[in-house]
Amino acid sequence: MEAIAPQYKLILGSSSTARKKILGDMGYEFTTMSADIDEKAIRKEKPEDLVMALAEAKADAIISKFRKIENLEKDVNPTILVAADTVVVYEGVVREKPSSEAEARQFMKDYANGHAATVSSVLVTNLATGSRRGEWDKVEIYFHDIPDEVIDKLIEEGTVLYAAGGLIIEHPLVLPYIKEVVGSTDSVMGLPKALTERLIKEVL
């Protein structure tokens, strides 16, 4: 049975490996574009407001870039852009990507025998109509104790330095120390599937 060609072009506005994998696993064909924005320049008190503001800034930057290289009027099928952002919240404080190895180490020590939450936003824009829908999703994560030698290996490997809050729950070294996830793992990884699917349908 042949796959039905989508009636739209899909762009993932992220260079995140995890987000690419999630969108691919959902069965979508897409291209990627990343936004060159200063995320630290955008500040909001509530994590929910922050992730939505960051997704909007990413989307606007990508749309501006996209319009310079594509003539949208010529395209019969609309182009749909998916932008997203994720932060970790620990004891009420927002944690973005660690600024150093020392900070990443402290983050993981804090999580041991405790819990954290992720707040992820998804913002979908139909570039042909201007229709835009966005929402956020929150997940609670509970941890067992994380041994120092495991933290050392994660720091040495380096991937935690590029993750919000230094948190990669799907990592083989981290998985054994996850006690419980209240919510969806894909949301923690940066792109909640059900929410993304619904928002894409809403803008078509």
mmCIF file of C-alpha atoms in Angstrom:
data_model
loop_
_atom_site.group_PDB
_atom_site.id
_atom_site.type_symbol
_atom_site.label_atom_id
_atom_site.label_comp_id
_atom_site.label_asym_id
_atom_site.label_seq_id
_atom_site.Cartn_x
_atom_site.Cartn_y
_atom_site.Cartn_z
ATOM 1 C CA MET A 1 0.000 0.000 0.000
ATOM 2 C CA GLU A 2 1.456 3.335 -1.055
ATOM 3 C CA ALA A 3 1.830 6.097 1.486
ATOM 4 C CA ILE A 4 -0.522 9.001 0.898
ATOM 5 C CA ALA A 5 1.425 12.141 0.071
ATOM 6 C CA PRO A 6 0.793 14.768 2.763
ATOM 7 C CA GLN A 7 -1.250 17.781 1.740
ATOM 8 C CA TYR A 8 1.252 20.101 3.358
ATOM 9 C CA LYS A 9 4.984 20.538 3.903
ATOM 10 C CA LEU A 10 6.162 20.105 7.469
ATOM 11 C CA ILE A 11 9.117 21.907 9.023
ATOM 12 C CA LEU A 12 10.451 21.056 12.477
ATOM 13 C CA GLY A 13 11.885 24.247 13.918
ATOM 14 C CA SER A 14 14.508 22.488 16.000
ATOM 15 C CA SER A 15 17.896 20.812 15.631
ATOM 16 C CA SER A 16 17.178 18.549 18.622
ATOM 17 C CA THR A 17 17.955 14.893 17.873
ATOM 18 C CA ALA A 18 15.215 13.776 20.300
ATOM 19 C CA ARG A 19 12.549 15.952 18.651
ATOM 20 C CA LYS A 20 13.558 14.721 15.182
ATOM 21 C CA LYS A 21 13.239 11.120 16.357
ATOM 22 C CA ILE A 22 9.832 11.702 17.965
ATOM 23 C CA LEU A 23 8.370 13.429 14.884
ATOM 24 C CA GLY A 24 9.830 10.714 12.647
ATOM 25 C CA ASP A 25 8.355 7.987 14.889
ATOM 26 C CA MET A 26 4.963 9.683 14.475
ATOM 27 C CA GLY A 27 5.188 8.928 10.750
ATOM 28 C CA TYR A 28 5.799 12.453 9.479
ATOM 29 C CA GLU A 29 8.121 13.435 6.668
ATOM 30 C CA PHE A 30 9.704 16.799 7.434
ATOM 31 C CA THR A 31 12.640 19.105 6.998
ATOM 32 C CA THR A 32 14.362 20.954 9.830
ATOM 33 C CA MET A 33 15.288 24.588 10.355
ATOM 34 C CA SER A 34 16.774 26.032 13.528
ATOM 35 C CA ALA A 35 16.235 29.464 15.004
ATOM 36 C CA ASP A 36 19.235 31.585 15.898
ATOM 37 C CA ILE A 37 17.812 33.420 18.884
ATOM 38 C CA ASP A 38 19.255 34.490 22.222
ATOM 39 C CA GLU A 39 17.127 32.347 24.534
ATOM 40 C CA LYS A 40 18.623 33.972 27.639
ATOM 41 C CA ALA A 41 17.228 37.336 26.495
ATOM 42 C CA ILE A 42 13.667 36.039 26.934
ATOM 43 C CA ARG A 43 12.618 35.926 30.575
ATOM 44 C CA LYS A 44 9.249 35.096 32.131
ATOM 45 C CA GLU A 45 8.348 34.401 35.734
ATOM 46 C CA LYS A 46 6.256 31.276 35.088
ATOM 47 C CA PRO A 47 7.843 28.304 33.269
ATOM 48 C CA GLU A 48 4.656 27.839 31.230
ATOM 49 C CA ASP A 49 4.877 31.432 29.968
ATOM 50 C CA LEU A 50 8.614 31.064 29.307
ATOM 51 C CA VAL A 51 8.363 27.965 27.102
ATOM 52 C CA MET A 52 5.513 29.507 25.103
ATOM 53 C CA ALA A 53 7.449 32.774 24.625
ATOM 54 C CA LEU A 54 10.569 30.855 23.546
ATOM 55 C CA ALA A 55 8.603 28.731 21.054
ATOM 56 C CA GLU A 56 7.016 31.893 19.625
ATOM 57 C CA ALA A 57 10.422 33.591 19.282
ATOM 58 C CA LYS A 58 11.834 30.487 17.550
ATOM 59 C CA ALA A 59 8.848 30.278 15.194
ATOM 60 C CA ASP A 60 9.012 33.977 14.286
ATOM 61 C CA ALA A 61 12.765 33.771 13.593
ATOM 62 C CA ILE A 62 12.338 30.692 11.383
ATOM 63 C CA ILE A 63 9.385 32.187 9.483
ATOM 64 C CA SER A 64 11.419 35.318 8.794
ATOM 65 C CA LYS A 65 14.314 33.171 7.526
ATOM 66 C CA PHE A 66 11.975 30.923 5.529
ATOM 67 C CA ARG A 67 10.254 33.798 3.719
ATOM 68 C CA LYS A 68 13.621 34.984 2.414
ATOM 69 C CA ILE A 69 14.348 31.665 0.721
ATOM 70 C CA GLU A 70 10.894 30.444 -0.330
ATOM 71 C CA ASN A 71 8.098 31.992 -2.341
ATOM 72 C CA LEU A 72 5.066 30.846 -0.366
ATOM 73 C CA GLU A 73 2.578 32.172 -2.918
ATOM 74 C CA LYS A 74 3.720 29.656 -5.550
ATOM 75 C CA ASP A 75 3.166 26.658 -3.308
ATOM 76 C CA VAL A 76 -0.152 24.856 -3.702
ATOM 77 C CA ASN A 77 0.224 22.982 -0.409
ATOM 78 C CA PRO A 78 0.605 24.951 2.843
ATOM 79 C CA THR A 79 3.781 24.809 4.913
ATOM 80 C CA ILE A 80 3.335 23.876 8.580
ATOM 81 C CA LEU A 81 5.989 24.851 11.111
ATOM 82 C CA VAL A 82 6.348 23.042 14.454
ATOM 83 C CA ALA A 83 8.344 24.945 17.084
ATOM 84 C CA ALA A 84 8.920 23.735 20.650
ATOM 85 C CA ASP A 85 10.762 24.426 23.863
ATOM 86 C CA THR A 86 11.351 22.574 27.125
ATOM 87 C CA VAL A 87 12.562 23.625 30.553
ATOM 88 C CA VAL A 88 13.064 21.671 33.751
ATOM 89 C CA VAL A 89 11.568 22.970 36.993
ATOM 90 C CA TYR A 90 13.223 21.983 40.265
ATOM 91 C CA GLU A 91 11.850 23.292 43.584
ATOM 92 C CA GLY A 92 10.034 26.054 41.721
ATOM 93 C CA VAL A 93 13.131 27.248 39.834
ATOM 94 C CA VAL A 94 13.414 27.043 36.036
ATOM 95 C CA ARG A 95 16.453 25.178 34.756
ATOM 96 C CA GLU A 96 17.583 25.533 31.172
ATOM 97 C CA LYS A 97 20.721 23.977 29.628
ATOM 98 C CA PRO A 98 23.589 23.807 32.178
ATOM 99 C CA SER A 99 26.157 26.571 31.715
ATOM 100 C CA SER A 100 29.045 24.361 32.855
ATOM 101 C CA GLU A 101 30.013 20.815 33.838
ATOM 102 C CA ALA A 102 29.866 21.857 37.490
ATOM 103 C CA GLU A 103 26.290 23.090 37.102
ATOM 104 C CA ALA A 104 25.246 19.904 35.246
ATOM 105 C CA ARG A 105 26.751 17.829 38.072
ATOM 106 C CA GLN A 106 24.865 19.852 40.707
ATOM 107 C CA PHE A 107 21.606 19.505 38.781
ATOM 108 C CA MET A 108 21.878 15.703 38.753
ATOM 109 C CA LYS A 109 22.913 15.521 42.407
ATOM 110 C CA ASP A 110 19.795 17.561 43.236
ATOM 111 C CA TYR A 111 17.525 15.136 41.370
ATOM 112 C CA ALA A 112 18.831 12.074 43.245
ATOM 113 C CA ASN A 113 16.109 10.703 45.566
ATOM 114 C CA GLY A 114 13.951 13.680 44.641
ATOM 115 C CA HIS A 115 11.803 14.873 41.804
ATOM 116 C CA ALA A 116 11.682 17.454 39.029
ATOM 117 C CA ALA A 117 9.186 18.491 36.380
ATOM 118 C CA THR A 118 9.477 19.333 32.703
ATOM 119 C CA VAL A 119 7.337 21.935 30.988
ATOM 120 C CA SER A 120 7.262 21.593 27.204
ATOM 121 C CA SER A 121 5.600 23.873 24.698
ATOM 122 C CA VAL A 122 4.484 23.128 21.150
ATOM 123 C CA LEU A 123 3.595 25.926 18.747
ATOM 124 C CA VAL A 124 2.280 25.080 15.272
ATOM 125 C CA THR A 125 1.927 27.718 12.540
ATOM 126 C CA ASN A 126 0.325 27.401 9.106
ATOM 127 C CA LEU A 127 2.525 29.692 7.014
ATOM 128 C CA ALA A 128 -0.067 29.956 4.239
ATOM 129 C CA THR A 129 -2.978 31.133 6.414
ATOM 130 C CA GLY A 130 -1.132 32.532 9.441
ATOM 131 C CA SER A 131 -3.185 30.266 11.716
ATOM 132 C CA ARG A 132 -1.249 29.462 14.895
ATOM 133 C CA ARG A 133 -1.986 27.162 17.834
ATOM 134 C CA GLY A 134 0.151 26.529 20.876
ATOM 135 C CA GLU A 135 -0.058 24.814 24.259
ATOM 136 C CA TRP A 136 2.221 23.479 26.979
ATOM 137 C CA ASP A 137 2.465 20.122 28.729
ATOM 138 C CA LYS A 138 3.860 19.299 32.177
ATOM 139 C CA VAL A 139 5.389 16.022 33.382
ATOM 140 C CA GLU A 140 6.606 15.035 36.875
ATOM 141 C CA ILE A 141 9.704 12.814 37.210
ATOM 142 C CA TYR A 142 10.706 10.961 40.393
ATOM 143 C CA PHE A 143 14.247 9.639 40.874
ATOM 144 C CA HIS A 144 16.090 6.993 42.851
ATOM 145 C CA ASP A 145 19.551 7.867 44.150
ATOM 146 C CA ILE A 146 21.973 8.504 41.248
ATOM 147 C CA PRO A 147 25.511 7.255 42.063
ATOM 148 C CA ASP A 148 28.403 9.691 41.630
ATOM 149 C CA GLU A 149 30.126 7.359 39.146
ATOM 150 C CA VAL A 150 27.044 7.500 36.887
ATOM 151 C CA ILE A 151 27.000 11.300 37.080
ATOM 152 C CA ASP A 152 30.742 11.313 36.263
ATOM 153 C CA LYS A 153 30.145 9.187 33.142
ATOM 154 C CA LEU A 154 27.299 11.438 31.980
ATOM 155 C CA ILE A 155 29.426 14.554 32.431
ATOM 156 C CA GLU A 156 32.339 12.947 30.613
ATOM 157 C CA GLU A 157 30.091 11.951 27.716
ATOM 158 C CA GLY A 158 28.806 15.519 27.525
ATOM 159 C CA THR A 159 25.266 15.143 26.139
ATOM 160 C CA VAL A 160 23.684 16.342 29.415
ATOM 161 C CA LEU A 161 25.278 19.751 28.821
ATOM 162 C CA TYR A 162 22.932 20.272 25.859
ATOM 163 C CA ALA A 163 19.714 19.185 27.578
ATOM 164 C CA ALA A 164 17.310 21.346 29.570
ATOM 165 C CA GLY A 165 18.179 20.949 33.250
ATOM 166 C CA GLY A 166 20.913 18.464 32.292
ATOM 167 C CA LEU A 167 18.121 15.887 32.164
ATOM 168 C CA ILE A 168 17.990 13.036 29.616
ATOM 169 C CA ILE A 169 15.655 10.422 31.086
ATOM 170 C CA GLU A 170 15.864 8.160 28.017
ATOM 171 C CA HIS A 171 19.653 7.834 28.403
ATOM 172 C CA PRO A 172 20.657 4.184 29.195
ATOM 173 C CA LEU A 173 22.743 5.375 32.162
ATOM 174 C CA VAL A 174 19.837 7.405 33.598
ATOM 175 C CA LEU A 175 16.915 5.019 32.984
ATOM 176 C CA PRO A 176 17.681 2.642 35.906
ATOM 177 C CA TYR A 177 17.403 5.573 38.330
ATOM 178 C CA ILE A 178 13.997 6.804 37.180
ATOM 179 C CA LYS A 179 11.440 5.792 39.804
ATOM 180 C CA GLU A 180 8.313 7.131 38.091
ATOM 181 C CA VAL A 181 7.256 9.412 35.251
ATOM 182 C CA VAL A 182 3.823 11.006 35.643
ATOM 183 C CA GLY A 183 3.023 12.006 32.067
ATOM 184 C CA SER A 184 4.508 11.104 28.698
ATOM 185 C CA THR A 185 8.209 10.401 28.117
ATOM 186 C CA ASP A 186 8.068 12.105 24.695
ATOM 187 C CA SER A 187 7.041 15.324 26.437
ATOM 188 C CA VAL A 188 10.115 15.122 28.694
ATOM 189 C CA MET A 189 12.237 14.531 25.578
ATOM 190 C CA GLY A 190 10.912 17.766 24.091
ATOM 191 C CA LEU A 191 7.892 17.012 21.887
ATOM 192 C CA PRO A 192 4.622 15.663 23.335
ATOM 193 C CA LYS A 193 3.184 13.487 20.548
ATOM 194 C CA ALA A 194 -0.555 13.760 21.231
ATOM 195 C CA LEU A 195 -0.401 17.537 21.649
ATOM 196 C CA THR A 196 1.703 17.991 18.498
ATOM 197 C CA GLU A 197 -0.687 15.817 16.455
ATOM 198 C CA ARG A 198 -3.722 17.756 17.631
ATOM 199 C CA LEU A 199 -2.213 21.197 17.022
ATOM 200 C CA ILE A 200 -1.148 20.244 13.473
ATOM 201 C CA LYS A 201 -4.753 19.202 12.707
ATOM 202 C CA GLU A 202 -6.098 22.427 14.221
ATOM 203 C CA VAL A 203 -4.113 24.725 11.895
ATOM 204 C CA LEU A 204 -4.897 22.857 8.671
#
